[in-house]
C-alpha positions as semicolon CSV with decimal commas, in nm:
position;residue;x (nm);y (nm);z (nm)
1;X;9,279;21,816;18,319
2;X;9,089;21,820;17,995
3;X;9,289;21,739;17,684
4;X;9,203;22,065;17,503
5;X;9,389;22,301;17,740
6;X;9,707;22,456;17,599
7;X;10,037;22,396;17,781
8;X;10,039;22,763;17,867
9;X;9,702;22,730;18,048
10;X;9,820;22,409;18,226
11;X;10,126;22,597;18,346
12;X;9,909;22,866;18,481
13;X;9,662;22,627;18,660
14;X;9,947;22,429;18,815
15;X;10,103;22,756;18,940
16;X;9,779;22,862;19,100
17;X;9,732;22,522;19,271
18;X;10,099;22,528;19,396
19;X;10,047;22,877;19,538
20;X;9,734;22,784;19,713
21;X;9,901;22,469;19,844
22;X;10,188;22,683;19,976
23;X;9,940;22,882;20,186
24;X;9,799;22,556;20,333
25;X;10,152;22,440;20,400
26;X;10,252;22,762;20,569
27;X;9,932;22,764;20,782
28;X;9,992;22,402;20,889
29;X;10,356;22,468;20,987
30;X;10,256;22,790;21,167
31;X;10,006;22,591;21,372
32;X;10,257;22,321;21,465
33;X;10,531;22,553;21,551
34;X;10,305;22,785;21,752
35;X;10,179;22,473;21,936
36;X;10,532;22,367;22,040
37;X;10,667;22,728;22,075
38;X;10,918;22,703;21,784
39;X;10,822;22,972;21,532
40;X;11,200;23,020;21,518
41;X;11,321;22,669;21,472
42;X;11,693;22,728;21,527
43;X;11,704;22,703;21,915
44;X;11,760;22,436;22,167
45;X;11,532;22,129;22,125
46;X;11,429;22,231;21,785
47;X;11,195;21,933;21,719
48;X;10,979;21,879;22,033
49;X;10,726;21,682;21,828
50;X;10,764;21,320;21,962
51;X;10,473;21,084;21,994
52;X;10,158;21,127;21,791
53;X;10,233;21,477;21,668
54;X;10,568;21,362;21,540
55;X;10,415;21,079;21,335
56;X;10,130;21,291;21,202
57;X;10,395;21,551;21,081
58;X;10,593;21,277;20,899
59;X;10,286;21,157;20,725
60;X;10,184;21,502;20,632
61;X;10,515;21,558;20,463
62;X;10,486;21,229;20,270
63;X;10,130;21,325;20,165
64;X;10,257;21,665;20,031
65;X;10,506;21,475;19,800
66;X;10,214;21,249;19,683
67;X;10,002;21,559;19,612
68;X;10,273;21,719;19,400
69;X;10,340;21,394;19,203
70;X;9,975;21,352;19,138
71;X;9,934;21,714;19,015
72;X;10,222;21,656;18,771
73;X;10,062;21,327;18,652
74;X;9,731;21,492;18,593
75;X;9,877;21,805;18,417
76;X;10,121;21,635;18,188
77;X;10,043;21,432;17,875
78;X;10,396;21,278;17,847
79;X;10,630;21,152;18,113
80;X;10,864;21,451;18,050
81;X;10,588;21,705;18,096
82;X;10,451;21,525;18,397
83;X;10,794;21,552;18,558
84;X;10,814;21,909;18,456
85;X;10,482;22,007;18,599
86;X;10,573;21,833;18,921
87;X;10,903;22,016;18,943
88;X;10,722;22,344;18,861
89;X;10,470;22,289;19,133
90;X;10,738;22,191;19,398
91;X;10,945;22,493;19,319
92;X;10,649;22,735;19,331
93;X;10,514;22,571;19,649
94;X;10,838;22,593;19,825
95;X;10,908;22,965;19,745
96;X;10,563;23,078;19,824
97;X;10,561;22,864;20,146
98;X;10,835;23,104;20,277
99;X;10,659;23,411;20,156
100;X;10,335;23,319;20,328
101;X;10,507;23,194;20,656
102;X;10,680;23,531;20,665
103;X;10,342;23,711;20,628
104;X;10,185;23,494;20,890
105;X;10,452;23,473;21,154
106;X;10,723;23,736;21,065
107;X;10,967;23,449;21,022
108;X;11,204;23,397;20,834
109;X;11,354;23,746;20,901
110;X;11,630;23,697;20,641
111;X;11,725;23,450;20,369
112;X;12,011;23,322;20,581
113;X;11,797;23,207;20,875
114;X;11,836;22,837;20,948
115;X;11,541;22,622;20,888
116;X;11,447;22,256;20,923
117;X;11,355;22,198;20,561
118;X;11,222;21,839;20,577
119;X;11,221;21,540;20,816
120;X;11,235;21,237;20,574
121;X;11,437;21,030;20,607
122;X;11,643;21,253;20,846
123;X;11,605;21,608;20,938
124;X;11,732;21,850;20,666
125;X;11,895;22,171;20,784
126;X;11,993;22,466;20,578
127;X;11,957;22,852;20,537
128;X;11,631;22,951;20,374
129;X;11,819;23,075;20,067
130;X;11,934;22,716;19,998
131;X;11,593;22,563;19,925
132;X;11,477;22,876;19,748
133;X;11,777;22,836;19,508
134;X;11,674;22,471;19,439
135;X;11,318;22,580;19,382
136;X;11,418;22,836;19,125
137;X;11,610;22,574;18,934
138;X;11,298;22,349;18,940
139;X;11,068;22,624;18,820
140;X;11,303;22,703;18,525
141;X;11,350;22,343;18,425
142;X;10,975;22,275;18,478
143;X;10,883;22,559;18,253
144;X;11,126;22,451;17,979
145;X;11,018;22,086;17,992
146;X;10,645;22,172;17,978
147;X;10,644;22,461;17,738
148;X;10,903;22,351;17,480
149;X;10,807;22,152;17,172
150;X;10,791;21,780;17,195
151;X;11,097;21,755;16,968
152;X;11,316;21,895;17,251
153;X;11,508;21,627;17,432
154;X;11,712;21,586;17,735
155;X;12,066;21,450;17,708
156;X;12,155;21,161;17,933
157;X;12,476;21,331;18,049
158;X;12,284;21,632;18,159
159;X;12,042;21,407;18,366
160;X;12,341;21,219;18,511
161;X;12,493;21,549;18,634
162;X;12,145;21,648;18,763
163;X;12,104;21,336;18,973
164;X;12,454;21,367;19,114
165;X;12,373;21,729;19,203
166;X;12,053;21,617;19,375
167;X;12,248;21,361;19,578
168;X;12,510;21,606;19,674
169;X;12,254;21,866;19,783
170;X;12,074;21,606;19,999
171;X;12,400;21,519;20,163
172;X;12,466;21,882;20,249
173;X;12,123;21,923;20,405
174;X;12,144;21,601;20,604
175;X;12,512;21,580;20,692
176;X;12,467;21,706;21,050
177;X;12,176;21,463;21,123
178;X;12,378;21,175;20,972
179;X;12,674;21,252;21,192
180;X;12,447;21,239;21,503
181;X;12,271;20,917;21,389
182;X;12,513;20,679;21,580
183;X;12,410;20,846;21,906
184;X;12,042;20,769;21,850
185;X;11,722;20,927;21,744
186;X;11,717;21,182;22,035
187;X;12,065;21,309;21,927
188;X;11,939;21,343;21,570
189;X;11,635;21,550;21,691
190;X;11,857;21,780;21,890
191;X;12,105;21,863;21,613
192;X;12,171;22,243;21,560
193;X;12,419;22,281;21,271
194;X;12,665;22,567;21,296
195;X;12,807;22,590;20,940
196;X;12,660;22,536;20,595
197;X;12,883;22,421;20,305
198;X;12,800;22,692;20,047
199;X;13,093;22,584;19,811
200;X;12,964;22,229;19,800
201;X;12,602;22,333;19,772
202;X;12,685;22,563;19,481
203;X;12,847;22,281;19,293
204;X;12,532;22,073;19,368
205;X;12,308;22,346;19,250
206;X;12,504;22,389;18,918
207;X;12,486;22,020;18,856
208;X;12,118;22,013;18,921
209;X;12,075;22,293;18,671
210;X;12,251;22,095;18,400
211;X;11,934;21,977;18,224
212;X;11,798;22,343;18,214
213;X;12,123;22,501;18,113
214;X;12,165;22,253;17,825
215;X;11,816;22,335;17,690
216;X;11,894;22,708;17,717
217;X;12,233;22,657;17,546
218;X;12,070;22,449;17,267
219;X;11,796;22,707;17,222
220;X;11,526;22,457;17,329
221;X;11,318;22,727;17,496
222;X;10,937;22,792;17,485
223;X;10,840;22,958;17,157
224;X;10,631;23,276;17,185
225;X;10,550;23,303;16,811
226;X;10,191;23,398;16,719
227;X;10,027;23,188;16,458
228;X;9,672;23,148;16,359
229;X;9,521;22,803;16,311
230;X;9,465;22,702;15,945
231;X;9,107;22,748;15,824
232;X;8,904;22,432;15,877
233;X;9,161;22,265;16,097
234;X;9,205;22,260;16,473
235;X;9,468;22,478;16,640
236;X;9,828;22,333;16,659
237;X;9,867;22,081;16,939
238;X;10,232;22,156;17,014
239;X;10,356;22,320;17,329
240;X;10,428;22,653;17,147
241;X;10,224;22,955;17,248
242;X;9,978;23,071;16,985
243;X;9,721;23,342;16,941
244;X;9,448;23,096;17,020
245;X;9,602;23,019;17,359
246;X;9,506;23,350;17,483
247;X;9,150;23,368;17,355
């Protein structure tokens, strides 16, 4: 992205890209699930994608992560903003993926429908509400990280809590596949979880939200003040929103 774009415009561009990418993702998943007759994933033999189709799907998922990371790297001008834009894109992509999948296929019917969220390194299972909750946290933090002033900082303890929360959430998503792992790959692919640990996931979600919650508590939120650039000088280069941002 060109260097003269305001952070507000970068935010909007990243959101548009993520939403468009969500449609592509929803369409791809619809094609695959229709091909193997698994629009509703929670049923016997939930992952009949062995062979070439399975390998292609794994690489597609990996490529999706690369695309999101690349978008963040292009949009941000500092490492914090790059991570923020990547988080923003991931969150928007994930939420609109379910919106578009519902429009295309009629599924998910409710936010509590079980879904296979990801396949790397093991299948992730969870109700649709769970990844959407994580996505909302990512959008909030990504917005705060990209739209706050450069003087705003993230405390190490908040990031430590955040990484613990991420690890805990991944454990909740993959615990059933992990338990089946000693019985071989076929057993892992046949897993159908029956319970989801909402209490543990809630703790993980709160920990993941620590960096965002700290910023909010400290008042390190995007500034919406309006100010005109000084005569004869360029507009301010900080992440704050200014009148010139909307011209």
